[in-house]
Amino acid sequence: MTSSRTWPRVLVLALVTGVVLLPFLWMLRLAFTPEGEAVSGVGFLPDDPTLDNFATAVRTADLGQAFANSTIVTVVAVAVNCVVPVIAGYAFAHLPFPGSKVVFYALISTVAIPVSVTLIPLFLMAKNFPLAGGNDLLGRGGSGLLDSVGGLLLPYLVGTMNIFLSRQYFAGLDKGFGEAARIDGAGELRIFFSVYLPLARPLLALVAVFSFTGVWDDFLWPLVTSTSARSTTVQLAITTFASSGDVKYGALMAATILVSLPVMVVFLLNQRSFIAGLSEGGIKG
């Protein structure tokens, strides 16, 4: 039974949970409500549930192409971020070199730079990318990586925050494991892949979830670099409904549910490792 001291906490948590879940529940209601009842209906459950909104969402927003583009960009970004930043974090934690602290803190300081400040340099880098989109070796004459999947992927390849999380995680692991392996003649790559990487599954889950949600949910960079349907992403596809004069709220909510499902699935599949990564990768010097 709930004691008299804990029931106020339970009540507060229940109220907060209800406030957080209410928009999602209302989104579900609109997604299964016929278009004519989306605004006029007052009940929580639709009188005549329908799946027509999902068909309209897929047909109107061309979600198939958008899902393909977002999936390619997200999978590649997650794969690269689970390798490059993790190795870099391990090097900062266990392989110090002259000036390593200066380099590390210089990298971390870039996190404080607003995205809007880096937007123009990133755009120019994509546009002037050599030997892409009709560009010559000097990056002139064409469109570069603009309006392409490669251009969408460019800012997501290495996440600075993932380097920070990896460094903090590996700093908390015993360096004796590596020293014992070195005595046995193991090289640094073997030590990393055979000794420390198997211990870093929570970290990999943490990096994967953060990278997936960050890339999948991003709207600003695709908006800047994408100019046609061939490079549109799911977040841009949703704006098809919001930007039209006659907003179809049922189809819009259905599209939002379809776009949100991959994020929820990825989190649920990695929930335990994700929480373990947050717990074990605490801030350490």
PDB file of N, CA, C and O in Angstrom, residues 79-90 157-164 166-167 170 207:
ATOM      1  N   ALA A  79      25.886   4.839 -37.652  1.00  0.00           N
ATOM      2  CA  ALA A  79      27.013   3.921 -37.797  1.00  0.00           C
ATOM      3  C   ALA A  79      28.344   4.645 -37.633  1.00  0.00           C
ATOM      4  O   ALA A  79      29.246   4.178 -36.920  1.00  0.00           O
ATOM      5  N   VAL A  80      28.489   5.805 -38.270  1.00  0.00           N
ATOM      6  CA  VAL A  80      29.743   6.557 -38.172  1.00  0.00           C
ATOM      7  C   VAL A  80      29.952   7.081 -36.756  1.00  0.00           C
ATOM      8  O   VAL A  80      31.072   7.025 -36.219  1.00  0.00           O
ATOM      9  N   ASN A  81      28.885   7.556 -36.110  1.00  0.00           N
ATOM     10  CA  ASN A  81      29.014   8.099 -34.762  1.00  0.00           C
ATOM     11  C   ASN A  81      29.287   7.022 -33.721  1.00  0.00           C
ATOM     12  O   ASN A  81      29.785   7.340 -32.632  1.00  0.00           O
ATOM     13  N   CYS A  82      28.947   5.793 -34.028  1.00  0.00           N
ATOM     14  CA  CYS A  82      29.259   4.697 -33.108  1.00  0.00           C
ATOM     15  C   CYS A  82      30.689   4.194 -33.287  1.00  0.00           C
ATOM     16  O   CYS A  82      31.122   3.301 -32.548  1.00  0.00           O
ATOM     17  N   VAL A  83      31.420   4.760 -34.251  1.00  0.00           N
ATOM     18  CA  VAL A  83      32.806   4.356 -34.490  1.00  0.00           C
ATOM     19  C   VAL A  83      33.763   5.516 -34.227  1.00  0.00           C
ATOM     20  O   VAL A  83      34.592   5.453 -33.314  1.00  0.00           O
ATOM     21  N   VAL A  84      33.659   6.580 -34.999  1.00  0.00           N
ATOM     22  CA  VAL A  84      34.653   7.659 -34.948  1.00  0.00           C
ATOM     23  C   VAL A  84      34.649   8.389 -33.601  1.00  0.00           C
ATOM     24  O   VAL A  84      35.696   8.481 -32.937  1.00  0.00           O
ATOM     25  N   PRO A  85      33.526   8.931 -33.125  1.00  0.00           N
ATOM     26  CA  PRO A  85      33.563   9.617 -31.827  1.00  0.00           C
ATOM     27  C   PRO A  85      33.905   8.690 -30.664  1.00  0.00           C
ATOM     28  O   PRO A  85      34.544   9.132 -29.694  1.00  0.00           O
ATOM     29  N   VAL A  86      33.497   7.429 -30.751  1.00  0.00           N
ATOM     30  CA  VAL A  86      33.798   6.493 -29.667  1.00  0.00           C
ATOM     31  C   VAL A  86      35.294   6.222 -29.602  1.00  0.00           C
ATOM     32  O   VAL A  86      35.896   6.202 -28.514  1.00  0.00           O
ATOM     33  N   ILE A  87      35.923   6.036 -30.760  1.00  0.00           N
ATOM     34  CA  ILE A  87      37.375   5.835 -30.778  1.00  0.00           C
ATOM     35  C   ILE A  87      38.091   7.098 -30.297  1.00  0.00           C
ATOM     36  O   ILE A  87      39.067   7.029 -29.537  1.00  0.00           O
ATOM     37  N   ALA A  88      37.603   8.253 -30.728  1.00  0.00           N
ATOM     38  CA  ALA A  88      38.212   9.508 -30.285  1.00  0.00           C
ATOM     39  C   ALA A  88      38.075   9.684 -28.782  1.00  0.00           C
ATOM     40  O   ALA A  88      39.026  10.112 -28.101  1.00  0.00           O
ATOM     41  N   GLY A  89      36.897   9.365 -28.237  1.00  0.00           N
ATOM     42  CA  GLY A  89      36.707   9.465 -26.796  1.00  0.00           C
ATOM     43  C   GLY A  89      37.619   8.526 -26.033  1.00  0.00           C
ATOM     44  O   GLY A  89      38.159   8.885 -24.967  1.00  0.00           O
ATOM     45  N   TYR A  90      37.817   7.315 -26.569  1.00  0.00           N
ATOM     46  CA  TYR A  90      38.743   6.372 -25.934  1.00  0.00           C
ATOM     47  C   TYR A  90      40.163   6.919 -25.949  1.00  0.00           C
ATOM     48  O   TYR A  90      40.897   6.813 -24.954  1.00  0.00           O
ATOM     49  N   LEU A 157      27.997  13.602 -39.416  1.00  0.00           N
ATOM     50  CA  LEU A 157      28.934  12.484 -39.442  1.00  0.00           C
ATOM     51  C   LEU A 157      29.659  12.294 -38.118  1.00  0.00           C
ATOM     52  O   LEU A 157      29.867  11.166 -37.673  1.00  0.00           O
ATOM     53  N   VAL A 158      30.073  13.372 -37.475  1.00  0.00           N
ATOM     54  CA  VAL A 158      30.787  13.270 -36.192  1.00  0.00           C
ATOM     55  C   VAL A 158      30.161  14.247 -35.209  1.00  0.00           C
ATOM     56  O   VAL A 158      30.203  15.462 -35.433  1.00  0.00           O
ATOM     57  N   GLY A 159      29.579  13.716 -34.153  1.00  0.00           N
ATOM     58  CA  GLY A 159      28.950  14.551 -33.139  1.00  0.00           C
ATOM     59  C   GLY A 159      29.920  14.872 -32.007  1.00  0.00           C
ATOM     60  O   GLY A 159      30.464  13.950 -31.373  1.00  0.00           O
ATOM     61  N   THR A 160      30.125  16.141 -31.761  1.00  0.00           N
ATOM     62  CA  THR A 160      31.050  16.543 -30.696  1.00  0.00           C
ATOM     63  C   THR A 160      30.589  16.038 -29.333  1.00  0.00           C
ATOM     64  O   THR A 160      31.399  15.589 -28.509  1.00  0.00           O
ATOM     65  N   MET A 161      29.291  16.087 -29.092  1.00  0.00           N
ATOM     66  CA  MET A 161      28.781  15.609 -27.815  1.00  0.00           C
ATOM     67  C   MET A 161      29.019  14.114 -27.645  1.00  0.00           C
ATOM     68  O   MET A 161      29.244  13.638 -26.523  1.00  0.00           O
ATOM     69  N   ASN A 162      29.011  13.363 -28.730  1.00  0.00           N
ATOM     70  CA  ASN A 162      29.298  11.934 -28.652  1.00  0.00           C
ATOM     71  C   ASN A 162      30.752  11.692 -28.256  1.00  0.00           C
ATOM     72  O   ASN A 162      31.061  10.723 -27.555  1.00  0.00           O
ATOM     73  N   ILE A 163      31.666  12.551 -28.715  1.00  0.00           N
ATOM     74  CA  ILE A 163      33.063  12.447 -28.281  1.00  0.00           C
ATOM     75  C   ILE A 163      33.159  12.701 -26.782  1.00  0.00           C
ATOM     76  O   ILE A 163      33.861  11.984 -26.057  1.00  0.00           O
ATOM     77  N   PHE A 164      32.438  13.699 -26.302  1.00  0.00           N
ATOM     78  CA  PHE A 164      32.446  14.016 -24.872  1.00  0.00           C
ATOM     79  C   PHE A 164      31.891  12.841 -24.056  1.00  0.00           C
ATOM     80  O   PHE A 164      32.500  12.430 -23.061  1.00  0.00           O
ATOM     81  N   SER A 166      31.756   9.711 -24.862  1.00  0.00           N
ATOM     82  CA  SER A 166      32.666   8.569 -24.952  1.00  0.00           C
ATOM     83  C   SER A 166      33.871   8.764 -24.052  1.00  0.00           C
ATOM     84  O   SER A 166      34.308   7.839 -23.363  1.00  0.00           O
ATOM     85  N   ARG A 167      34.416   9.962 -24.049  1.00  0.00           N
ATOM     86  CA  ARG A 167      35.576  10.239 -23.201  1.00  0.00           C
ATOM     87  C   ARG A 167      35.224  10.062 -21.731  1.00  0.00           C
ATOM     88  O   ARG A 167      35.989   9.443 -20.961  1.00  0.00           O
ATOM     89  N   PHE A 170      34.734   6.164 -20.987  1.00  0.00           N
ATOM     90  CA  PHE A 170      35.974   5.384 -20.925  1.00  0.00           C
ATOM     91  C   PHE A 170      36.862   5.839 -19.768  1.00  0.00           C
ATOM     92  O   PHE A 170      37.645   5.040 -19.239  1.00  0.00           O
ATOM     93  N   VAL A 207      24.922   6.605 -27.566  1.00  0.00           N
ATOM     94  CA  VAL A 207      25.325   7.350 -28.762  1.00  0.00           C
ATOM     95  C   VAL A 207      24.356   7.085 -29.906  1.00  0.00           C
ATOM     96  O   VAL A 207      23.979   8.003 -30.649  1.00  0.00           O
TER      97      VAL A 207
END
